[in-house]
Coordinates of C-alpha atoms in Angstrom, one line a residue:
M18 CA 0.6 0.0 0.0
I19 CA 1.1 3.2 -1.0
H20 CA 0.5 6.4 1.7
L21 CA -0.7 9.7 0.7
M22 CA -0.7 13.1 2.3
I23 CA -2.9 16.0 1.3
V24 CA -1.5 19.1 2.5
D25 CA -3.8 22.4 1.8
D26 CA -5.6 25.3 4.0
E27 CA -8.7 25.0 2.3
E28 CA -10.7 21.8 4.4
R29 CA -12.7 21.9 1.1
A30 CA -10.1 21.1 -1.3
R31 CA -8.6 18.5 1.5
T32 CA -12.2 16.8 1.7
G33 CA -12.7 16.7 -2.4
I34 CA -8.6 15.2 -2.9
R35 CA -9.9 12.7 0.0
T36 CA -13.6 11.6 -0.8
L37 CA -14.0 12.1 -4.5
I38 CA -11.2 9.3 -5.6
D39 CA -11.5 5.6 -4.3
W40 CA -7.6 5.6 -3.4
P41 CA -7.9 2.3 -1.7
N42 CA -9.2 0.3 -4.8
H43 CA -5.7 1.8 -6.7
G44 CA -3.1 0.5 -4.1
I45 CA -3.3 3.9 -2.1
S46 CA -4.1 5.0 1.7
I47 CA -4.9 8.7 2.6
A48 CA -2.0 8.6 5.6
A49 CA -2.5 11.9 6.9
E50 CA -3.8 15.5 6.3
A51 CA -2.6 19.1 6.9
R52 CA -3.8 22.7 7.1
D53 CA 0.3 24.2 6.5
G54 CA 3.9 23.0 5.9
A55 CA 4.5 23.5 10.1
E56 CA 1.7 21.2 10.6
A57 CA 2.7 18.7 7.7
I58 CA 6.1 18.2 9.0
E59 CA 5.3 17.3 13.1
L60 CA 2.6 14.8 11.3
L61 CA 5.2 13.3 9.1
K62 CA 7.1 12.7 12.1
E63 CA 4.3 9.7 13.1
Y64 CA 2.9 8.8 9.5
P65 CA 4.8 6.7 6.8
V66 CA 4.4 8.6 3.6
D67 CA 5.5 8.1 0.5
I68 CA 3.6 10.9 -1.5
L69 CA 2.9 14.2 -1.0
L70 CA 0.2 16.7 -2.8
T71 CA 0.9 20.0 -1.6
D72 CA -0.8 23.5 -1.9
I73 CA 1.6 26.6 -2.6
R74 CA 0.6 29.4 -0.7
M75 CA -0.6 28.4 2.8
P76 CA -0.3 29.9 6.1
E77 CA 2.5 29.2 9.1
M78 CA 4.9 27.6 5.9
D79 CA 4.2 27.0 2.7
G80 CA 4.1 24.9 -0.1
L81 CA 8.3 25.1 -1.2
T82 CA 9.3 25.6 2.0
L83 CA 7.5 22.3 3.1
I84 CA 9.0 20.5 -0.4
E85 CA 12.4 21.7 0.8
H86 CA 12.2 20.6 4.3
V87 CA 10.7 17.4 2.8
A88 CA 13.7 16.5 0.4
S89 CA 16.3 17.3 2.7
D90 CA 14.9 14.8 5.3
Y91 CA 12.6 12.4 3.4
P92 CA 14.3 12.1 0.3
H93 CA 12.6 9.3 -0.9
I94 CA 9.6 11.1 -0.4
K95 CA 7.9 12.5 -3.7
C96 CA 6.3 15.8 -3.6
V97 CA 3.8 17.0 -6.0
I98 CA 2.6 20.8 -5.9
M99 CA -0.2 22.4 -6.5
S100 CA -0.6 25.6 -8.3
G101 CA -3.1 28.2 -10.0
Y102 CA -1.4 29.9 -13.0
D103 CA -0.6 32.8 -11.1
D104 CA 1.6 31.0 -9.5
F105 CA 3.2 29.4 -12.5
E106 CA 7.0 30.2 -11.5
Y107 CA 6.5 29.4 -8.0
A108 CA 5.8 25.6 -9.6
K109 CA 8.5 25.2 -11.8
K110 CA 10.7 26.6 -8.5
A111 CA 9.3 23.3 -6.4
L112 CA 10.4 21.5 -8.8
A113 CA 13.9 22.8 -9.2
I114 CA 14.0 22.4 -5.6
G115 CA 12.8 18.7 -5.0
A116 CA 9.6 18.5 -6.4
S117 CA 8.8 15.2 -8.8
D118 CA 5.4 17.0 -10.8
Y119 CA 3.3 19.6 -10.4
L120 CA -0.8 20.6 -10.9
L121 CA -2.9 23.4 -12.3
K122 CA -5.8 24.5 -9.8
P123 CA -8.2 23.5 -10.3
S124 CA -7.6 19.8 -11.1
R125 CA -9.4 16.9 -12.6
R126 CA -9.9 14.6 -10.1
Q127 CA -8.5 12.1 -13.3
E128 CA -6.0 14.6 -13.7
I129 CA -4.9 13.8 -9.8
L130 CA -5.6 10.2 -10.0
D131 CA -2.9 10.0 -12.8
T132 CA -0.4 11.9 -11.2
V133 CA -0.1 10.0 -8.1
L134 CA -0.4 6.8 -10.1
K135 CA 2.3 7.7 -12.1
L136 CA 4.7 8.2 -9.1
K137 CA 3.2 5.3 -7.5
D138 CA 4.4 3.7 -10.2
Q139 CA 8.0 4.6 -9.5
I140 CA 7.7 4.0 -5.7
E141 CA 6.8 0.2 -6.4
E142 CA 9.5 0.0 -9.2
K143 CA 11.8 1.4 -6.8
Q144 CA 11.0 -1.4 -4.2
M145 CA 11.0 -4.3 -6.5
Q146 CA 14.9 -3.0 -7.1
V147 CA 15.8 -2.9 -3.5
R148 CA 14.0 -6.4 -3.0
R149 CA 16.2 -7.6 -6.1
F150 CA 19.6 -6.2 -4.1
E151 CA 18.1 -8.0 -1.0
Q152 CA 17.8 -11.6 -2.8
L153 CA 21.4 -11.5 -4.9
H154 CA 22.7 -10.4 -1.1
A155 CA 21.2 -13.4 0.4
G156 CA 22.8 -15.5 -2.5
F157 CA 25.9 -14.4 -2.1
R158 CA 26.2 -14.2 1.3
E159 CA 25.8 -18.5 0.4
S160 CA 28.3 -18.7 -2.5
F161 CA 30.8 -21.3 -3.0
P162 CA 34.0 -20.8 -0.6
L163 CA 36.8 -18.8 -1.8
L164 CA 39.2 -21.8 -2.2
K165 CA 36.9 -23.0 -5.3
E166 CA 38.0 -19.2 -7.3
K167 CA 41.4 -19.6 -5.6
T168 CA 41.6 -22.9 -7.5
L169 CA 39.8 -21.9 -11.2
N170 CA 42.5 -19.2 -10.9
R171 CA 45.6 -20.8 -10.4
L172 CA 44.2 -23.6 -13.4
V173 CA 44.2 -20.6 -16.3
T174 CA 46.2 -17.6 -15.0
T175 CA 49.6 -19.8 -13.9
E176 CA 52.3 -21.1 -15.5
N177 CA 52.2 -25.0 -15.3
P178 CA 50.0 -25.2 -12.5
P179 CA 49.6 -28.6 -10.6
Y180 CA 46.4 -29.8 -13.0
D181 CA 45.6 -33.5 -11.1
R182 CA 45.5 -31.6 -7.6
L183 CA 43.4 -28.4 -8.3
L184 CA 41.1 -30.8 -10.4
A185 CA 40.7 -32.8 -7.0
N186 CA 40.0 -29.8 -4.9
L187 CA 37.2 -28.8 -7.5
R188 CA 35.8 -32.3 -7.5
I189 CA 35.5 -31.9 -3.3
H190 CA 33.3 -28.9 -4.2
G191 CA 30.9 -31.1 -6.3
F192 CA 32.6 -29.7 -9.4
E193 CA 34.3 -31.5 -12.0
F194 CA 35.0 -30.6 -15.9
P195 CA 33.7 -33.4 -17.7
H196 CA 34.6 -33.0 -21.5
L197 CA 37.9 -33.2 -23.2
F198 CA 37.6 -29.5 -25.2
F199 CA 38.6 -26.4 -23.0
G200 CA 38.8 -22.4 -23.9
V201 CA 38.3 -19.2 -21.7
I202 CA 35.9 -16.2 -21.9
I203 CA 36.8 -13.1 -20.6
L204 CA 34.3 -10.5 -19.6
Q205 CA 34.6 -7.3 -18.6
I206 CA 32.7 -4.2 -16.8
D207 CA 32.7 -1.2 -19.2
N208 CA 33.5 2.0 -17.3
F209 CA 33.9 0.2 -14.2
H210 CA 35.8 2.7 -12.3
L211 CA 32.7 4.8 -12.9
M212 CA 30.7 2.2 -10.7
Q213 CA 33.0 3.0 -8.3
R214 CA 32.5 6.4 -8.1
K215 CA 28.7 5.6 -7.2
Y216 CA 29.0 2.5 -5.6
G217 CA 30.5 1.2 -2.0
N218 CA 32.7 -2.1 -2.3
E219 CA 30.0 -4.4 -0.8
D220 CA 27.3 -2.9 -3.9
I221 CA 30.6 -3.2 -6.2
E222 CA 30.9 -7.2 -5.3
L223 CA 27.1 -7.5 -5.2
F224 CA 27.2 -6.7 -9.0
K225 CA 29.9 -8.7 -9.7
Y226 CA 28.2 -11.8 -7.8
G227 CA 25.2 -11.1 -10.1
L228 CA 27.2 -11.2 -13.6
K229 CA 28.4 -14.2 -12.3
N230 CA 25.1 -15.8 -11.3
I231 CA 24.1 -14.8 -15.3
V232 CA 26.8 -16.0 -16.9
E233 CA 27.0 -19.4 -15.1
E234 CA 23.3 -19.5 -15.7
T235 CA 23.5 -18.5 -19.3
L236 CA 26.7 -20.0 -20.6
S237 CA 25.7 -23.6 -19.1
A238 CA 23.1 -24.1 -21.1
S239 CA 25.1 -25.1 -24.0
S240 CA 28.4 -26.3 -22.0
P241 CA 29.8 -26.8 -18.1
C242 CA 31.3 -24.3 -17.3
A243 CA 33.1 -22.1 -14.6
A244 CA 33.4 -18.4 -13.8
F245 CA 35.7 -16.6 -11.2
E246 CA 36.7 -12.8 -10.6
H247 CA 40.2 -11.6 -12.2
Q248 CA 41.4 -8.0 -11.5
D249 CA 37.7 -6.9 -11.5
D250 CA 37.2 -8.8 -15.0
L251 CA 35.1 -12.3 -14.9
I252 CA 37.1 -15.2 -16.5
V253 CA 34.9 -18.4 -17.5
I254 CA 36.3 -21.5 -18.6
I255 CA 34.1 -23.2 -21.1
N256 CA 34.5 -27.6 -20.8
A257 CA 32.7 -28.3 -24.1
E258 CA 31.9 -31.8 -25.6
E259 CA 33.8 -31.5 -28.7
W260 CA 36.1 -28.6 -30.9
T261 CA 34.0 -25.5 -31.1
D262 CA 34.7 -22.5 -33.3
T263 CA 34.6 -18.9 -31.4
E264 CA 32.0 -17.4 -33.3
T265 CA 29.4 -20.0 -32.1
W266 CA 29.5 -18.4 -28.9
I267 CA 28.8 -14.9 -30.0
P268 CA 24.9 -14.8 -29.7
I269 CA 25.1 -16.5 -26.4
I270 CA 27.6 -14.3 -25.1
E271 CA 24.6 -11.2 -26.3
K272 CA 22.6 -13.0 -24.5
V273 CA 24.7 -12.4 -21.4
Q274 CA 25.0 -8.8 -22.6
Q275 CA 21.2 -8.6 -22.6
N276 CA 20.4 -9.9 -19.9
T277 CA 23.1 -7.9 -17.6
R278 CA 21.7 -4.7 -18.9
T279 CA 18.1 -5.7 -18.1
Y280 CA 18.5 -6.8 -14.8
L281 CA 22.1 -4.8 -13.0
Q282 CA 21.9 -1.8 -15.6
F283 CA 25.3 -1.9 -17.0
S284 CA 27.5 -3.3 -20.4
V285 CA 30.5 -5.7 -20.3
S286 CA 32.7 -6.3 -23.4
A287 CA 34.0 -9.8 -24.0
G288 CA 37.1 -11.5 -25.4
I289 CA 37.2 -15.0 -26.7
G290 CA 39.9 -17.3 -26.9
S291 CA 40.1 -20.7 -28.9
F292 CA 38.9 -23.7 -28.3
D293 CA 41.2 -26.6 -27.6
K294 CA 42.1 -30.6 -26.4
D295 CA 43.1 -31.1 -22.7
I296 CA 43.1 -28.7 -19.7
S297 CA 46.9 -26.9 -20.6
H298 CA 44.8 -24.8 -23.7
L299 CA 43.4 -23.2 -20.6
K300 CA 46.5 -20.6 -20.6
T301 CA 47.0 -20.2 -24.4
S302 CA 42.8 -19.8 -24.5
Y303 CA 43.3 -17.2 -21.7
R304 CA 46.0 -15.2 -23.5
E305 CA 44.1 -14.9 -26.9
A306 CA 40.9 -13.8 -25.2
M307 CA 42.9 -10.6 -23.2
K308 CA 44.6 -10.1 -26.3
A309 CA 41.1 -9.5 -28.2
L310 CA 39.7 -7.5 -25.1
D311 CA 42.2 -4.9 -25.5
M312 CA 40.7 -4.5 -28.8
K313 CA 38.1 -2.6 -26.7
V314 CA 40.2 0.0 -26.4
F315 CA 39.6 1.2 -30.0
I316 CA 36.3 -0.1 -30.9
G317 CA 34.2 1.0 -28.0
A318 CA 32.4 -0.3 -24.9
E319 CA 29.6 -3.6 -25.1
Q320 CA 32.0 -5.0 -27.7
I321 CA 32.4 -9.3 -28.5
V322 CA 36.4 -9.6 -29.7
D323 CA 37.1 -12.6 -31.3
Y324 CA 40.9 -13.4 -30.8
K325 CA 41.2 -13.6 -34.7
V326 CA 40.5 -9.9 -34.3
T327 CA 43.5 -7.9 -33.0
V328 CA 46.2 -5.5 -33.4
D329 CA 49.5 -7.0 -34.1
D330 CA 52.1 -7.1 -31.5
D331 CA 54.9 -5.3 -32.9
P332 CA 53.2 -1.9 -34.2
I333 CA 54.7 0.0 -36.6
Y334 CA 53.8 3.2 -35.1
T335 CA 55.5 3.8 -31.7
S336 CA 56.3 7.4 -31.7
Y337 CA 54.7 9.9 -29.2
P338 CA 52.9 12.5 -30.9
L339 CA 54.9 16.0 -29.9
A340 CA 53.9 18.5 -32.0
Q341 CA 49.8 17.8 -31.0
E342 CA 50.5 17.7 -27.2
K343 CA 52.5 21.1 -27.6
A344 CA 49.2 22.4 -29.6
I345 CA 47.2 21.1 -26.9
L346 CA 48.6 23.0 -24.6
Q347 CA 49.1 26.6 -26.3
A348 CA 45.2 26.1 -27.1
V349 CA 45.1 25.9 -23.4
M350 CA 47.0 29.1 -22.5
N351 CA 44.9 30.8 -24.9
G352 CA 41.1 29.7 -23.5
D353 CA 40.1 28.4 -26.9
R354 CA 37.8 25.8 -26.1
A355 CA 37.2 25.0 -29.7
A356 CA 40.8 24.1 -30.4
I357 CA 41.4 22.3 -27.5
K358 CA 38.8 19.7 -28.5
A359 CA 40.0 20.0 -32.3
K360 CA 43.5 19.5 -30.9
L361 CA 42.6 17.2 -28.7
D362 CA 40.8 15.3 -32.0
E363 CA 44.0 15.1 -33.7
F364 CA 45.9 13.8 -31.0
N365 CA 43.7 10.8 -31.0
E366 CA 43.9 10.5 -35.1
A367 CA 47.8 10.1 -34.2
L368 CA 46.9 7.0 -32.1
K369 CA 45.7 4.8 -35.1
P370 CA 44.9 1.0 -34.3
E371 CA 46.4 0.2 -37.8
G372 CA 49.7 0.9 -36.5
S373 CA 49.2 1.4 -33.1
S374 CA 49.5 -1.4 -30.0
K375 CA 47.6 -0.9 -27.0
E376 CA 50.1 -0.6 -25.3
H377 CA 51.4 2.2 -26.8
V378 CA 48.0 4.3 -26.7
L379 CA 47.5 3.6 -23.0
K380 CA 51.4 5.2 -22.6
S381 CA 50.4 7.9 -25.1
T382 CA 47.6 8.8 -23.1
L383 CA 48.8 8.7 -19.6
A384 CA 51.8 10.7 -21.4
L385 CA 49.5 13.7 -22.2
V386 CA 47.8 13.2 -19.2
F387 CA 50.8 13.8 -16.7
A388 CA 52.0 16.8 -19.2
L389 CA 48.3 17.9 -18.3
Y390 CA 49.9 17.9 -14.2
R391 CA 53.1 19.4 -15.2
F392 CA 51.5 22.6 -17.1
C393 CA 49.5 22.9 -14.0
I394 CA 52.2 22.6 -10.9
E395 CA 54.3 25.3 -14.0
K396 CA 51.5 27.6 -13.5
N397 CA 50.5 27.1 -9.7
I398 CA 47.1 25.4 -10.3
N399 CA 45.5 23.7 -7.6
T400 CA 45.9 20.0 -9.4
D401 CA 43.5 18.7 -7.1
K402 CA 40.6 20.6 -8.5
V403 CA 42.0 19.3 -11.9
F404 CA 43.0 15.8 -10.9
G405 CA 41.1 15.3 -7.8
Q406 CA 43.1 13.5 -5.4
N407 CA 44.5 9.8 -6.4
L408 CA 45.8 9.8 -10.1
A409 CA 45.6 6.2 -10.3
E410 CA 42.0 6.5 -11.0
L411 CA 42.7 8.0 -14.2
T412 CA 45.7 5.6 -14.6
H413 CA 42.6 3.0 -14.6
I414 CA 40.7 5.1 -16.4
V415 CA 42.7 4.2 -19.0
E416 CA 43.3 0.7 -19.0
H417 CA 39.8 0.0 -18.7
S418 CA 38.2 2.2 -21.2
S419 CA 37.7 2.4 -24.7
M420 CA 39.3 5.1 -26.8
D421 CA 36.3 7.1 -27.2
Y422 CA 35.4 7.4 -23.2
I423 CA 39.5 8.0 -23.0
M424 CA 39.3 10.8 -24.7
H425 CA 36.3 12.3 -23.3
A426 CA 37.5 12.0 -19.9
I427 CA 40.7 13.7 -21.1
L428 CA 38.6 16.6 -22.6
D429 CA 37.3 16.8 -19.4
I430 CA 40.6 17.4 -18.0
V431 CA 42.0 19.8 -20.8
L432 CA 39.0 22.2 -19.9
S433 CA 39.3 22.1 -16.3
V434 CA 43.2 23.1 -16.4
S435 CA 42.1 25.8 -19.1
G436 CA 39.1 26.6 -16.7
Q437 CA 41.2 26.9 -13.6
L438 CA 44.3 28.9 -15.5
N439 CA 41.8 31.7 -17.2
E440 CA 39.7 31.6 -13.8
K441 CA 43.9 32.6 -12.1
K442 CA 44.2 35.1 -14.7
N443 CA 40.7 37.1 -14.1
N444 CA 41.8 36.8 -10.3
N445 CA 45.1 38.3 -10.9
K446 CA 43.6 41.5 -13.1
L447 CA 40.9 41.8 -10.2
F448 CA 43.6 41.3 -7.8
Q449 CA 45.7 44.0 -9.0
S450 CA 42.3 46.4 -9.2
I451 CA 42.2 46.1 -5.4
L452 CA 46.1 46.9 -4.5
E453 CA 45.3 49.9 -7.1
Y454 CA 42.3 51.3 -5.5
I455 CA 43.7 50.9 -2.0
Q456 CA 47.5 52.7 -3.2
Q457 CA 44.6 55.8 -4.7
H458 CA 42.5 55.9 -1.4
Y459 CA 45.0 54.2 1.4
Y460 CA 44.7 57.8 3.6
K461 CA 40.7 57.5 3.5
D462 CA 38.6 55.8 5.7
I463 CA 38.6 52.6 4.0
N464 CA 37.9 48.8 5.4
R465 CA 37.4 45.5 3.9
E466 CA 33.6 46.0 3.1
T467 CA 34.4 49.5 1.6
V468 CA 36.9 48.5 -1.0
A469 CA 34.9 45.1 -1.8
R470 CA 31.8 47.2 -2.6
E471 CA 34.1 49.0 -5.0
V472 CA 35.2 46.1 -6.7
F473 CA 31.8 44.3 -7.0
I474 CA 33.0 41.3 -4.7
T475 CA 31.6 39.9 -1.6
P476 CA 34.3 41.1 1.8
G477 CA 34.5 37.2 2.1
Y478 CA 36.5 36.9 -1.6
L479 CA 38.4 39.8 -1.0
S480 CA 39.9 37.9 2.0
L481 CA 40.5 34.6 0.0
L482 CA 42.7 36.9 -2.7
F483 CA 44.5 38.3 -0.3
K484 CA 45.3 35.1 1.4
Q485 CA 45.9 33.5 -2.1
E486 CA 48.1 36.7 -4.0
L487 CA 50.3 37.5 -1.3
K488 CA 49.5 35.5 2.0
T489 CA 48.2 38.5 4.7
N490 CA 45.3 39.6 5.6
F491 CA 43.3 42.9 4.2
L492 CA 44.3 44.9 6.8
D493 CA 47.9 43.9 7.6
Y494 CA 48.2 45.3 4.1
L495 CA 46.4 48.5 4.5
H496 CA 48.9 48.9 7.6
K497 CA 51.8 48.4 5.5
I498 CA 50.7 50.8 2.8
R499 CA 50.2 53.5 5.5
I500 CA 53.2 53.0 8.0
D501 CA 55.8 53.3 4.3
R502 CA 53.7 56.5 3.6
A503 CA 54.1 57.4 7.2
R504 CA 57.7 56.4 7.2
E505 CA 58.5 58.6 4.2
L506 CA 56.6 61.3 5.7
L507 CA 58.6 61.3 8.7
H508 CA 61.6 63.0 6.9
N509 CA 60.4 66.3 6.6
R510 CA 60.4 67.6 10.2
S511 CA 58.2 70.4 9.4
L512 CA 55.3 67.6 9.4
K513 CA 53.6 67.5 12.9
I514 CA 53.5 63.6 13.7
S515 CA 49.4 64.1 14.6
D516 CA 49.2 65.9 11.1
I517 CA 51.4 62.6 9.2
A518 CA 49.3 60.3 11.1
H519 CA 45.9 61.9 9.8
D520 CA 47.4 62.4 6.1
V521 CA 47.9 58.2 6.3
G522 CA 44.7 57.7 7.4
Y523 CA 44.6 57.5 11.5
N524 CA 42.6 59.9 13.1
D525 CA 43.4 58.7 16.3
E526 CA 47.2 59.4 17.2
K527 CA 47.6 57.2 19.9
Y528 CA 46.0 54.3 17.7
F529 CA 48.8 55.2 15.3
F530 CA 51.7 55.2 17.6
Q531 CA 50.7 51.6 18.2
V532 CA 50.7 51.0 15.0
F533 CA 53.7 52.2 13.5
K534 CA 55.7 50.4 16.7
K535 CA 54.1 47.2 15.8
Y536 CA 55.5 47.3 11.8
V537 CA 58.3 49.7 13.0
G538 CA 59.4 48.0 15.7
M539 CA 59.6 51.7 17.8
T540 CA 57.3 54.8 17.9
P541 CA 57.2 57.6 15.0
T542 CA 59.1 59.9 17.7
Q543 CA 61.9 57.4 18.0
Y544 CA 61.8 56.8 14.1
R545 CA 62.2 60.5 13.6
N546 CA 65.1 60.9 15.9
N547 CA 66.9 58.1 14.3
L548 CA 66.7 59.9 11.1
E549 CA 70.3 61.3 9.6
D550 CA 69.8 64.7 9.5

């Protein structure tokens, strides 16, 4: 049952919404009613609510404030705003701050029902996904012991493994390979680093477990198979009764991709190795499948690559496109976004799959990243704002993504560098105008607020600029300017010290003495007495 709350200061409106629609017949119950936002907030503490239907104009607390509160404290609740034509701008604002939909008053009964039912479907779909994940969690906890995974891993990835002993370990767990022919298929989650950003470690492992289930259930319909994780990839051992051409597995893997997209909502790519007699062929097939999967860097995500379709191991073209790198950095210096995109495209074009290996492409793209990093250091740009605090993530992106995605990620980095550089240039110009204003008006009654107002920034931002550019604060800088000028004037013994204090901006002579001694180490009188005639 979905729970609905009605919030409106007009009792007739609340009664109409409650009585004119047969809510229980649609699986919806009226959890509570409130006359304004303040009362609604109190009721939310007592009653479970899934959908909140609220007016905009109400006493005590209006609908916009209520929606902001709900979005912050009850993010699972779907909010629908009700407004008249005159309040349409408020309705748009409500959508911007968290409302799911809006209704124009007066609303027909069917319009209200259709809107609520649409949100009900969204809620139930979300609940279904949660239940699906809970089921996967339960299966994950009851999975095979880790020993089986390690045994399968050694069969495939190590040199000259003890086959008899490893196969005996598998039989202990009730698993064996009954047939003569063996081959390897490797599946890789596309853009895996994005998933790592979005989800926690437990959810990531759950996704891998769900993928493993899909793979084993789909492939086992054709031949016995076993899947295990290795360096975030899923390696599948296929045990076939007779020799099988690799093309036979393409439609089966396509079904795996389709099921993964449907049930787990991410995509995978696959590399297929050859099939041959004897379990010792697994190592060869594994290498072939890995080499096939390397092609993904050139052809993009959600691909299936046969080991026979690979690039040359001995590439002809191995030089780094240094001229294109310099052109990119020059475009960054100029702040020309169009030129940046064009020069990066030229860099990409210089890394052609016909003459390059995956290793050369990856090394070249990483070299460009580090050139950008060095550029930031030389220009005193905050590298954390551009690259984040962990450069290893960029390495992971390069190693596990297609060229299109890699270049998209690098374009984001380059544009960020350009943006930071432009911001720094603008800040320098702004700060110079601030210093010029102080130099010209230091003798007046100025402070941080008046100077900030003159250059159209906030006092807080002005303080930040002083800290960034001069490693000092505004007041210390102003005192320094005034005291330096006072020291010059003290050379003229015809001027009274009280007049000098006033001329440099201090109306209180006693305060002038205190500040002067703090910055010079002696009083104005002592300073004048120490001057040579």
